[in-house]
Amino acid sequence: GSVFSRHAPLNSTFMSDGGKNTSGRMWGGRFGVSPAEAFGRLNASIPFDIRLAAHDIRGSVAHAKMLGAKGIISDRESATLVSGLETVLREVESGEFAWDLSDEDVHTAVERRLKELVGDVALKLHTGRSRNDQVALDLHLFAREKAERIRSGVLAAMHALVGLAETNKGLVLPGYTHLQRAQPILLSHHLLSHFEAFRRDLRRFEAAAEAANVSPLGAAALGGTPHPVDPRLTAQELGMKPFTNSLDAVSERDFVLDLLYACAVLGVHLSRLGEEWVLWTSAEFGFATLDDAYSSGSSIMPQKKNPDAYELMRGKTGRLIADMNGVLITLKGLPLGYSKDLQEDKEPLFDAVDTVLALLAVLPEMLRTARFHKGLMAGAAGGFALATELADFLAAEGVPFREAHHAVGRLVRRCEELGVSLEDVPQEEFAAAHPALSEVPEGLLTPRGSVQSKRSAGSTAPGSVDEQLGQAKAFLETVEGYSEGHLSEGSDRCV
């Protein structure tokens, strides 16, 4: 996080010259006085872009090496710059770097410290480079790193879901439409549906990392530079691809939008999962209980155990969507070339990745440590949730489905009049609803019988779910960073 507040008092050195000297600024030669204090506060990005410091330094190292390789500066000067930058990087990573709001932005801060370390040769570092391609590179590197980190977090959640699905293969619960009990399904089938959503999220973050993996260094301000720089060399040094068009390179923020969109969609998936757990852990549902380590209580009601982490998954998703919308709105009216509006692309991006990483940090273990109440789940999966089984049975006997649907609907209404469930309805009521219901197969009108009756691919039938589980495990074995031990982890804590 930032060591500054955007509204903190300005450092005393910011205006120590009484507003008469601008020599400390990258652009000061054109101006006779320093910026007004209020404008300086508005214009400064150092309160938040210090997060880009390590990326900024690595980009400068690549640029310094290229300047030397192309003879734009001497080999000795290049080596001096690289050595000094590596010292600055160590200071940044150790927390020893002295930040100053008067630096305006992270680039100025790094260059100031570099000059303190290596002298005037530091002034040659900016040859053939603009802050426009420099900040674009910093953001590309940041987005690439965070997309890969979030991808790892999504994988951890996927491992947890597979572990739960494998350990709890026998549990049945009601599936819902319109938040009304619809048909019985296996808990594993339900969990693996979230796995599929996360699988799509995984690909989105991989695509976002790939979109960010382009170096804009060499584009300079917008039209390139007369110096014989080599964008391919700097890109190669950073493990990136070079840009194609210099104007596009400094103007585009599509890679930021790609990452923000991936975060927003993941947030929606986390929010939907969280909503289910809020319901499942309520007394009204009673399907599951969260571990105390992932719950909180009430300041006034001693009995309360609240699913705050899952509620925050719902709540914070609004921020993720707003972060994406904010950058979209910022970009929609900009002409090509750099505009100061682009300073506003960073804080939404920082907020989005921080939010997503915080949510993913708690989700896997929160899933693994939950307890499921199989009796309550199975009980809720019975009753009228089995009505579709009767309609499908009639259709299999040759009765037109619409006729079967109406017949079973009349039977449900009759059960409501009698105050009984489908499992307990008198046999004569079956026959009265439709002659073909005189002999309903034994076991069909049970949650277990319902899931076992399914035959279609991808269904909730035990054999189908086993196949889905096998495919999920095989997928996880193919992705980078897979650990076999993860798949054996899961909650077997049922009561």
Coordinates of C-alpha atoms in Angstrom, one line a residue:
G1 CA 0.0 0.0 0.0
S2 CA 1.0 3.6 -0.4
V3 CA 3.0 5.4 2.3
F4 CA 1.2 8.6 1.3
S5 CA -2.3 9.9 1.6
R6 CA -3.5 11.8 -1.4
H7 CA -4.7 14.5 1.0
A8 CA -1.6 14.5 3.2
P9 CA 0.3 17.7 3.7
L10 CA 2.9 18.4 1.1
N11 CA 6.5 17.7 2.0
S12 CA 8.2 20.9 3.0
T13 CA 10.7 20.6 0.2
F14 CA 8.0 20.8 -2.5
M15 CA 7.8 24.6 -2.4
S16 CA 11.0 25.3 -0.5
D17 CA 12.2 27.6 -3.3
G18 CA 9.2 29.9 -2.9
G19 CA 7.8 28.8 -6.2
K20 CA 10.8 30.2 -8.2
N21 CA 12.8 27.1 -9.2
T22 CA 11.7 24.2 -11.3
S23 CA 15.1 22.6 -12.0
G24 CA 14.3 19.5 -10.0
R25 CA 11.5 18.5 -12.4
M26 CA 11.9 16.4 -15.6
W27 CA 10.0 19.1 -17.5
G28 CA 11.1 22.2 -15.5
G29 CA 13.2 24.0 -18.1
R30 CA 10.2 25.4 -19.9
F31 CA 8.7 27.0 -16.7
G32 CA 9.7 30.0 -14.8
V33 CA 8.0 29.1 -11.5
S34 CA 7.1 25.9 -9.7
P35 CA 3.5 24.6 -9.8
A36 CA 1.0 26.2 -7.4
E37 CA 0.7 24.0 -4.3
A38 CA -2.9 23.1 -4.9
F39 CA -2.1 22.1 -8.5
G40 CA 1.0 20.2 -7.3
R41 CA -1.2 18.1 -5.0
L42 CA -3.7 17.4 -7.7
N43 CA -1.1 16.6 -10.3
A44 CA 1.1 14.3 -8.2
S45 CA 0.7 10.6 -8.7
I46 CA 3.5 9.5 -6.2
P47 CA 0.9 8.8 -3.4
F48 CA -0.3 5.7 -5.4
D49 CA 2.1 5.0 -8.2
I50 CA 5.0 4.1 -5.8
R51 CA 3.5 0.6 -6.1
L52 CA 5.0 0.6 -9.6
A53 CA 8.5 1.3 -8.3
A54 CA 10.0 -2.2 -8.8
H55 CA 8.5 -2.5 -12.2
D56 CA 9.7 1.0 -13.1
I57 CA 13.3 0.1 -12.1
R58 CA 13.3 -3.2 -14.0
G59 CA 12.1 -1.3 -17.1
S60 CA 14.9 1.3 -16.6
V61 CA 17.5 -1.5 -16.2
A62 CA 16.4 -2.9 -19.6
H63 CA 16.5 0.5 -21.1
A64 CA 20.0 1.2 -19.8
K65 CA 21.3 -2.1 -21.1
M66 CA 19.8 -1.3 -24.5
L67 CA 21.3 2.2 -24.6
G68 CA 24.7 0.7 -24.0
A69 CA 24.2 -2.2 -26.5
K70 CA 23.2 0.3 -29.2
G71 CA 26.1 2.7 -28.5
I72 CA 23.8 5.5 -27.5
I73 CA 25.7 5.7 -24.2
S74 CA 29.0 4.1 -23.4
D75 CA 29.3 0.6 -22.0
R76 CA 30.7 2.0 -18.8
E77 CA 27.8 4.5 -18.4
S78 CA 25.3 1.7 -19.0
A79 CA 27.0 -0.5 -16.4
T80 CA 27.0 2.3 -13.9
L81 CA 23.3 3.0 -14.5
V82 CA 22.4 -0.7 -14.1
S83 CA 24.4 -1.0 -10.9
G84 CA 22.8 2.1 -9.5
L85 CA 19.3 1.0 -10.4
E86 CA 19.9 -2.4 -8.8
T87 CA 20.9 -0.6 -5.6
V88 CA 17.7 1.5 -5.8
L89 CA 15.7 -1.7 -6.3
R90 CA 17.1 -3.2 -3.2
E91 CA 16.3 -0.1 -1.2
V92 CA 12.7 -0.2 -2.5
E93 CA 12.2 -3.9 -1.8
S94 CA 13.7 -3.6 1.7
G95 CA 11.6 -0.5 2.5
E96 CA 14.7 1.7 2.9
F97 CA 13.8 4.0 0.0
A98 CA 13.1 7.6 1.1
W99 CA 9.9 8.7 -0.7
D100 CA 9.1 12.4 -1.1
L101 CA 5.9 13.9 -2.4
S102 CA 7.9 16.6 -4.2
D103 CA 9.1 13.9 -6.6
E104 CA 5.6 14.1 -8.3
D105 CA 5.7 10.5 -9.6
V106 CA 7.6 7.3 -9.2
H107 CA 9.8 7.9 -12.2
T108 CA 11.1 11.2 -10.8
A109 CA 11.7 9.6 -7.4
V110 CA 13.8 6.8 -8.9
E111 CA 15.8 9.1 -11.1
R112 CA 16.4 11.4 -8.1
R113 CA 17.8 8.6 -6.0
L114 CA 19.8 7.2 -8.9
K115 CA 21.5 10.6 -9.4
E116 CA 22.4 10.7 -5.7
L117 CA 24.0 7.3 -6.1
V118 CA 25.8 7.6 -9.5
G119 CA 26.0 11.3 -10.2
D120 CA 25.2 13.1 -13.4
V121 CA 25.3 10.0 -15.6
A122 CA 21.8 9.3 -14.2
L123 CA 20.6 12.2 -16.4
K124 CA 21.4 10.1 -19.5
L125 CA 19.0 7.3 -18.5
H126 CA 16.0 9.1 -20.0
T127 CA 17.6 9.3 -23.5
G128 CA 15.2 8.0 -26.1
R129 CA 12.4 7.5 -23.6
S130 CA 9.4 9.5 -22.5
R131 CA 7.3 9.2 -19.3
N132 CA 4.6 8.1 -21.7
D133 CA 6.1 4.9 -22.7
Q134 CA 7.8 4.5 -19.3
V135 CA 4.5 4.5 -17.3
A136 CA 2.8 2.4 -19.9
L137 CA 5.6 -0.2 -19.5
D138 CA 5.3 -0.1 -15.7
L139 CA 1.6 -0.7 -15.9
H140 CA 2.1 -3.6 -18.4
L141 CA 4.5 -5.2 -16.0
F142 CA 2.2 -4.7 -13.1
A143 CA -0.8 -6.1 -14.9
R144 CA 1.1 -9.1 -16.1
E145 CA 2.4 -10.0 -12.6
K146 CA -1.0 -9.5 -10.9
A147 CA -2.9 -11.5 -13.6
E148 CA -0.5 -14.4 -12.9
R149 CA -1.0 -14.1 -9.2
I150 CA -4.7 -14.0 -9.4
R151 CA -4.6 -17.0 -11.7
S152 CA -2.8 -18.9 -9.0
G153 CA -5.4 -17.9 -6.5
V154 CA -8.2 -19.1 -8.8
L155 CA -6.3 -22.4 -9.1
A156 CA -6.2 -22.8 -5.4
A157 CA -10.0 -22.3 -5.2
M158 CA -10.5 -24.9 -8.0
H159 CA -8.4 -27.4 -6.0
A160 CA -10.6 -26.8 -3.0
L161 CA -13.8 -27.3 -4.9
V162 CA -12.5 -30.6 -6.4
G163 CA -11.4 -31.8 -3.0
L164 CA -14.9 -31.0 -1.6
A165 CA -16.6 -32.7 -4.6
E166 CA -14.5 -35.8 -4.2
T167 CA -15.0 -36.2 -0.5
N168 CA -18.7 -35.5 -0.5
K169 CA -19.8 -37.5 -3.6
G170 CA -22.7 -39.1 -1.9
L171 CA -24.5 -36.0 -0.6
V172 CA -27.8 -34.9 -2.2
L173 CA -29.4 -31.5 -1.9
P174 CA -32.1 -29.6 -3.8
G175 CA -31.2 -27.7 -6.8
Y176 CA -33.0 -24.4 -7.2
T177 CA -34.6 -22.3 -9.9
H178 CA -36.2 -18.9 -8.9
L179 CA -34.8 -19.8 -5.4
Q180 CA -37.5 -22.5 -5.3
R181 CA -36.7 -26.1 -4.8
A182 CA -36.5 -27.6 -8.3
Q183 CA -34.9 -31.1 -8.5
P184 CA -32.5 -33.1 -6.4
I185 CA -28.8 -32.9 -7.4
L186 CA -25.6 -34.2 -6.0
L187 CA -23.6 -31.7 -3.9
S188 CA -20.5 -32.7 -6.0
H189 CA -22.4 -31.7 -9.2
H190 CA -23.2 -28.3 -7.6
L191 CA -19.6 -27.7 -6.5
L192 CA -18.2 -28.7 -9.9
S193 CA -20.5 -26.1 -11.6
H194 CA -18.5 -23.5 -9.7
F195 CA -15.3 -25.2 -10.9
E196 CA -16.4 -24.7 -14.5
A197 CA -17.0 -21.0 -13.9
F198 CA -13.5 -20.7 -12.3
R199 CA -12.0 -22.6 -15.3
R200 CA -13.3 -19.8 -17.5
D201 CA -12.0 -17.2 -15.1
L202 CA -8.6 -18.9 -15.3
R203 CA -8.5 -18.5 -19.1
R204 CA -9.5 -14.8 -18.8
F205 CA -6.6 -14.1 -16.5
E206 CA -4.3 -16.0 -18.8
A207 CA -5.5 -13.8 -21.7
A208 CA -5.1 -10.7 -19.5
A209 CA -1.5 -11.6 -18.7
E210 CA -0.8 -12.2 -22.4
A211 CA -2.4 -8.9 -23.4
A212 CA -0.2 -7.1 -20.8
N213 CA 2.9 -8.9 -22.1
V214 CA 3.8 -6.2 -24.6
S215 CA 6.6 -3.6 -24.0
P216 CA 5.9 -0.1 -25.2
L217 CA 9.5 1.1 -24.5
G218 CA 10.8 2.8 -27.6
A219 CA 7.6 4.5 -28.5
A220 CA 8.8 7.5 -26.6
A221 CA 6.2 10.3 -26.3
L222 CA 4.1 9.1 -29.2
G223 CA 6.0 9.1 -32.5
G224 CA 9.2 7.3 -31.7
T225 CA 12.7 8.9 -31.2
P226 CA 15.6 9.8 -33.4
H227 CA 17.9 7.9 -31.2
P228 CA 18.7 4.3 -32.6
V229 CA 16.9 2.5 -29.8
D230 CA 15.9 -1.1 -30.1
P231 CA 12.5 -1.9 -28.8
R232 CA 13.0 -5.6 -29.5
L233 CA 16.0 -5.7 -27.3
T234 CA 14.3 -4.1 -24.3
A235 CA 11.2 -6.3 -24.8
Q236 CA 13.4 -9.4 -24.9
E237 CA 15.2 -8.3 -21.7
L238 CA 11.8 -8.1 -20.0
G239 CA 10.4 -11.3 -21.4
M240 CA 7.9 -9.4 -23.5
K241 CA 6.9 -8.8 -27.1
P242 CA 7.7 -5.5 -28.7
F243 CA 5.0 -3.0 -29.8
T244 CA 4.0 -2.5 -33.4
N245 CA 2.8 1.1 -33.5
S246 CA 4.3 3.8 -31.3
L247 CA 1.1 5.9 -31.0
D248 CA -1.0 2.9 -30.1
A249 CA 1.7 1.8 -27.6
V250 CA 1.4 4.9 -25.4
S251 CA -2.3 5.3 -25.9
E252 CA -3.9 1.9 -25.4
R253 CA -5.0 0.6 -22.0
D254 CA -6.9 -2.4 -23.3
F255 CA -4.7 -4.6 -21.2
V256 CA -5.9 -2.8 -18.1
L257 CA -9.5 -3.3 -19.2
D258 CA -8.9 -7.0 -19.9
L259 CA -7.6 -7.5 -16.3
L260 CA -10.4 -5.4 -14.8
Y261 CA -13.0 -7.3 -16.8
A262 CA -11.5 -10.6 -15.6
C263 CA -11.6 -9.3 -12.0
A264 CA -15.2 -8.2 -12.4
V265 CA -16.4 -11.5 -13.8
L266 CA -14.5 -13.4 -11.2
G267 CA -16.2 -11.2 -8.6
V268 CA -19.6 -12.0 -10.0
H269 CA -18.8 -15.7 -9.7
L270 CA -17.5 -15.3 -6.1
S271 CA -20.6 -13.3 -5.3
R272 CA -22.9 -16.0 -6.5
L273 CA -21.0 -18.6 -4.6
G274 CA -21.0 -16.4 -1.5
E275 CA -24.8 -15.9 -1.7
E276 CA -25.4 -19.6 -1.7
W277 CA -23.2 -20.1 1.4
V278 CA -25.0 -17.3 3.1
L279 CA -28.3 -19.1 2.4
W280 CA -26.9 -22.6 3.2
T281 CA -25.6 -21.6 6.6
S282 CA -28.8 -19.9 7.7
A283 CA -31.1 -21.6 10.1
E284 CA -33.8 -21.6 7.3
F285 CA -31.7 -23.8 5.1
G286 CA -29.3 -25.4 7.6
F287 CA -27.3 -27.2 4.9
A288 CA -23.8 -26.2 6.2
T289 CA -21.9 -24.6 9.0
L290 CA -18.8 -22.5 8.6
D291 CA -15.7 -23.0 10.7
D292 CA -15.4 -20.4 13.5
A293 CA -12.2 -19.1 12.0
Y294 CA -14.2 -17.8 9.0
S295 CA -17.2 -16.4 10.9
S296 CA -17.9 -13.4 13.1
G297 CA -20.4 -12.6 15.8
S298 CA -22.7 -9.9 16.9
S299 CA -21.9 -7.1 19.4
I300 CA -25.3 -7.5 21.0
M301 CA -26.7 -10.9 20.2
P302 CA -24.5 -13.6 21.8
Q303 CA -25.9 -16.5 19.6
K304 CA -25.0 -15.0 16.3
K305 CA -22.5 -16.6 13.9
N306 CA -22.3 -14.6 10.7
P307 CA -20.9 -15.6 7.3
D308 CA -19.2 -12.2 6.9
A309 CA -16.5 -13.4 4.5
Y310 CA -19.1 -14.7 2.0
E311 CA -21.2 -11.5 2.5
L312 CA -18.0 -9.5 1.6
M313 CA -17.7 -11.5 -1.6
R314 CA -21.1 -10.2 -2.6
G315 CA -20.4 -6.6 -1.4
K316 CA -16.9 -6.2 -2.8
T317 CA -18.1 -7.3 -6.3
G318 CA -19.8 -4.0 -6.7
R319 CA -16.4 -2.3 -6.3
L320 CA -14.9 -4.6 -8.9
I321 CA -17.6 -3.7 -11.4
A322 CA -17.2 0.0 -10.6
D323 CA -13.4 -0.1 -11.1
M324 CA -13.9 -1.5 -14.6
N325 CA -16.6 1.0 -15.4
G326 CA -14.5 3.9 -14.1
V327 CA -11.6 3.1 -16.5
L328 CA -14.0 2.5 -19.4
I329 CA -15.5 5.9 -18.9
T330 CA -12.1 7.5 -18.5
L331 CA -10.9 6.1 -21.8
K332 CA -14.1 6.5 -23.9
G333 CA -13.5 10.2 -24.7
L334 CA -9.7 10.4 -25.1
P335 CA -8.0 11.1 -28.4
L336 CA -4.9 9.1 -29.3
G337 CA -1.7 10.1 -27.5
Y338 CA -1.1 10.4 -23.8
S339 CA -3.5 12.5 -21.8
K340 CA -3.3 13.1 -18.0
D341 CA -6.6 11.4 -17.7
L342 CA -4.6 8.2 -18.0
Q343 CA -3.3 8.8 -14.5
E344 CA -6.7 7.6 -13.4
D345 CA -6.2 4.1 -14.7
K346 CA -4.0 3.0 -11.8
E347 CA -6.1 3.4 -8.6
P348 CA -9.0 1.4 -10.0
L349 CA -6.7 -1.3 -11.2
F350 CA -4.8 -1.4 -7.9
D351 CA -8.1 -1.6 -6.0
A352 CA -9.4 -4.4 -8.2
V353 CA -6.4 -6.7 -7.9
D354 CA -6.1 -6.1 -4.2
T355 CA -9.8 -6.9 -3.7
V356 CA -9.7 -10.1 -5.7
L357 CA -6.5 -11.3 -4.1
A358 CA -8.0 -10.7 -0.6
L359 CA -11.1 -12.7 -1.4
L360 CA -9.1 -15.6 -3.0
A361 CA -6.8 -15.7 0.1
V362 CA -9.6 -16.9 2.3
L363 CA -11.9 -18.9 0.0
P364 CA -10.0 -22.3 -0.4
E365 CA -9.6 -23.0 3.3
M366 CA -13.0 -21.6 4.1
L367 CA -14.5 -24.2 1.7
R368 CA -12.4 -27.0 3.1
T369 CA -13.2 -26.4 6.7
A370 CA -17.0 -26.2 6.3
R371 CA -19.3 -28.9 7.6
F372 CA -22.3 -30.2 5.6
H373 CA -25.5 -31.4 7.2
K374 CA -26.4 -34.3 4.9
G375 CA -29.7 -35.2 6.7
L376 CA -31.2 -31.7 6.3
M377 CA -29.9 -31.5 2.7
A378 CA -31.4 -34.8 1.7
G379 CA -34.7 -34.0 3.4
A380 CA -35.0 -30.8 1.6
A381 CA -34.3 -32.5 -1.7
G382 CA -37.5 -34.7 -1.4
G383 CA -41.1 -33.7 -1.5
F384 CA -42.4 -31.9 -4.6
A385 CA -38.9 -31.5 -5.9
L386 CA -39.5 -35.1 -7.2
A387 CA -42.5 -34.1 -9.4
T388 CA -40.5 -33.9 -12.5
E389 CA -39.4 -37.5 -12.1
L390 CA -43.1 -38.6 -12.4
A391 CA -43.6 -36.4 -15.5
D392 CA -40.4 -37.9 -17.1
F393 CA -41.6 -41.4 -16.2
L394 CA -44.9 -40.9 -17.9
A395 CA -43.1 -39.5 -21.0
A396 CA -40.9 -42.5 -21.1
E397 CA -44.1 -44.7 -21.0
G398 CA -45.2 -42.9 -24.2
V399 CA -47.4 -40.2 -22.7
P400 CA -47.0 -36.8 -24.5
F401 CA -44.9 -34.7 -22.1
R402 CA -47.4 -31.9 -22.0
E403 CA -50.1 -34.3 -20.9
A404 CA -47.7 -35.8 -18.4
H405 CA -46.9 -32.4 -17.1
H406 CA -50.5 -31.5 -16.5
A407 CA -51.3 -34.8 -14.9
V408 CA -48.5 -34.5 -12.4
G409 CA -49.4 -30.9 -11.7
R410 CA -52.9 -32.0 -10.8
L411 CA -51.4 -34.6 -8.5
V412 CA -49.2 -32.0 -6.8
R413 CA -52.3 -29.8 -6.2
R414 CA -54.1 -32.8 -4.8
C415 CA -51.2 -33.5 -2.4
E416 CA -51.4 -30.0 -1.2
E417 CA -55.1 -30.5 -0.5
L418 CA -54.4 -33.7 1.4
G419 CA -51.4 -32.2 3.2
V420 CA -49.1 -35.0 2.1
S421 CA -45.8 -35.2 0.1
L422 CA -45.4 -37.1 -3.2
E423 CA -43.6 -39.9 -1.3
D424 CA -46.6 -40.4 1.0
V425 CA -49.5 -39.9 -1.5
P426 CA -52.0 -42.8 -1.4
Q427 CA -51.6 -45.2 -4.4
E428 CA -55.2 -44.5 -5.6
E429 CA -54.3 -40.8 -6.0
F430 CA -51.5 -41.8 -8.4
A431 CA -54.0 -43.8 -10.5
A432 CA -56.5 -41.0 -10.4
A433 CA -53.9 -38.5 -11.7
H434 CA -53.1 -40.8 -14.7
P435 CA -53.5 -44.5 -15.3
A436 CA -49.9 -45.0 -16.2
L437 CA -48.9 -43.9 -12.7
S438 CA -50.5 -47.0 -11.2
E439 CA -47.1 -48.6 -11.0
V440 CA -44.4 -46.1 -10.2
P441 CA -40.9 -47.8 -10.1
E442 CA -39.7 -48.4 -6.6
G443 CA -37.2 -45.9 -5.4
L444 CA -37.9 -43.3 -8.1
L445 CA -39.6 -40.9 -5.7
T446 CA -36.5 -40.5 -3.5
P447 CA -33.7 -37.9 -3.9
R448 CA -31.2 -40.7 -4.5
G449 CA -33.5 -42.4 -7.1
S450 CA -34.0 -39.0 -8.8
V451 CA -30.3 -38.4 -9.4
Q452 CA -29.7 -42.0 -10.4
S453 CA -32.4 -41.8 -13.1
K454 CA -30.6 -39.1 -15.1
R455 CA -28.9 -40.4 -18.3
S456 CA -27.8 -37.3 -20.2
A457 CA -24.2 -36.2 -20.5
G458 CA -23.1 -33.7 -17.9
S459 CA -26.0 -34.5 -15.7
T460 CA -26.1 -34.9 -11.9
A461 CA -26.2 -38.7 -12.2
P462 CA -23.5 -40.3 -10.0
G463 CA -21.7 -41.8 -13.0
S464 CA -21.8 -38.5 -14.9
V465 CA -20.5 -36.6 -11.8
D466 CA -17.7 -39.1 -11.5
E467 CA -16.7 -38.4 -15.1
Q468 CA -16.9 -34.6 -14.5
L469 CA -14.7 -35.0 -11.4
G470 CA -12.2 -37.0 -13.3
Q471 CA -12.1 -34.4 -16.0
A472 CA -11.6 -31.6 -13.4
K473 CA -8.7 -33.5 -11.8
A474 CA -7.1 -34.2 -15.2
F475 CA -7.4 -30.5 -16.0
L476 CA -5.7 -29.5 -12.8
E477 CA -2.9 -31.9 -13.5
T478 CA -2.1 -30.1 -16.8
V479 CA -1.9 -26.6 -15.5
E480 CA 1.3 -25.0 -14.2
G481 CA 1.8 -25.2 -10.4
Y482 CA -0.3 -28.3 -9.9
S483 CA 0.4 -30.2 -6.7
E484 CA -1.2 -33.7 -6.3
G485 CA -1.6 -33.2 -2.6
H486 CA -4.2 -30.5 -3.2
L487 CA -6.7 -32.9 -4.7
S488 CA -6.8 -35.1 -1.6
E489 CA -7.8 -32.1 0.5
G490 CA -11.5 -31.6 1.2
S491 CA -14.1 -31.4 3.8
D492 CA -15.4 -34.8 5.1
R493 CA -16.9 -33.2 8.1
C494 CA -20.6 -34.1 7.7
V495 CA -23.1 -34.3 10.5

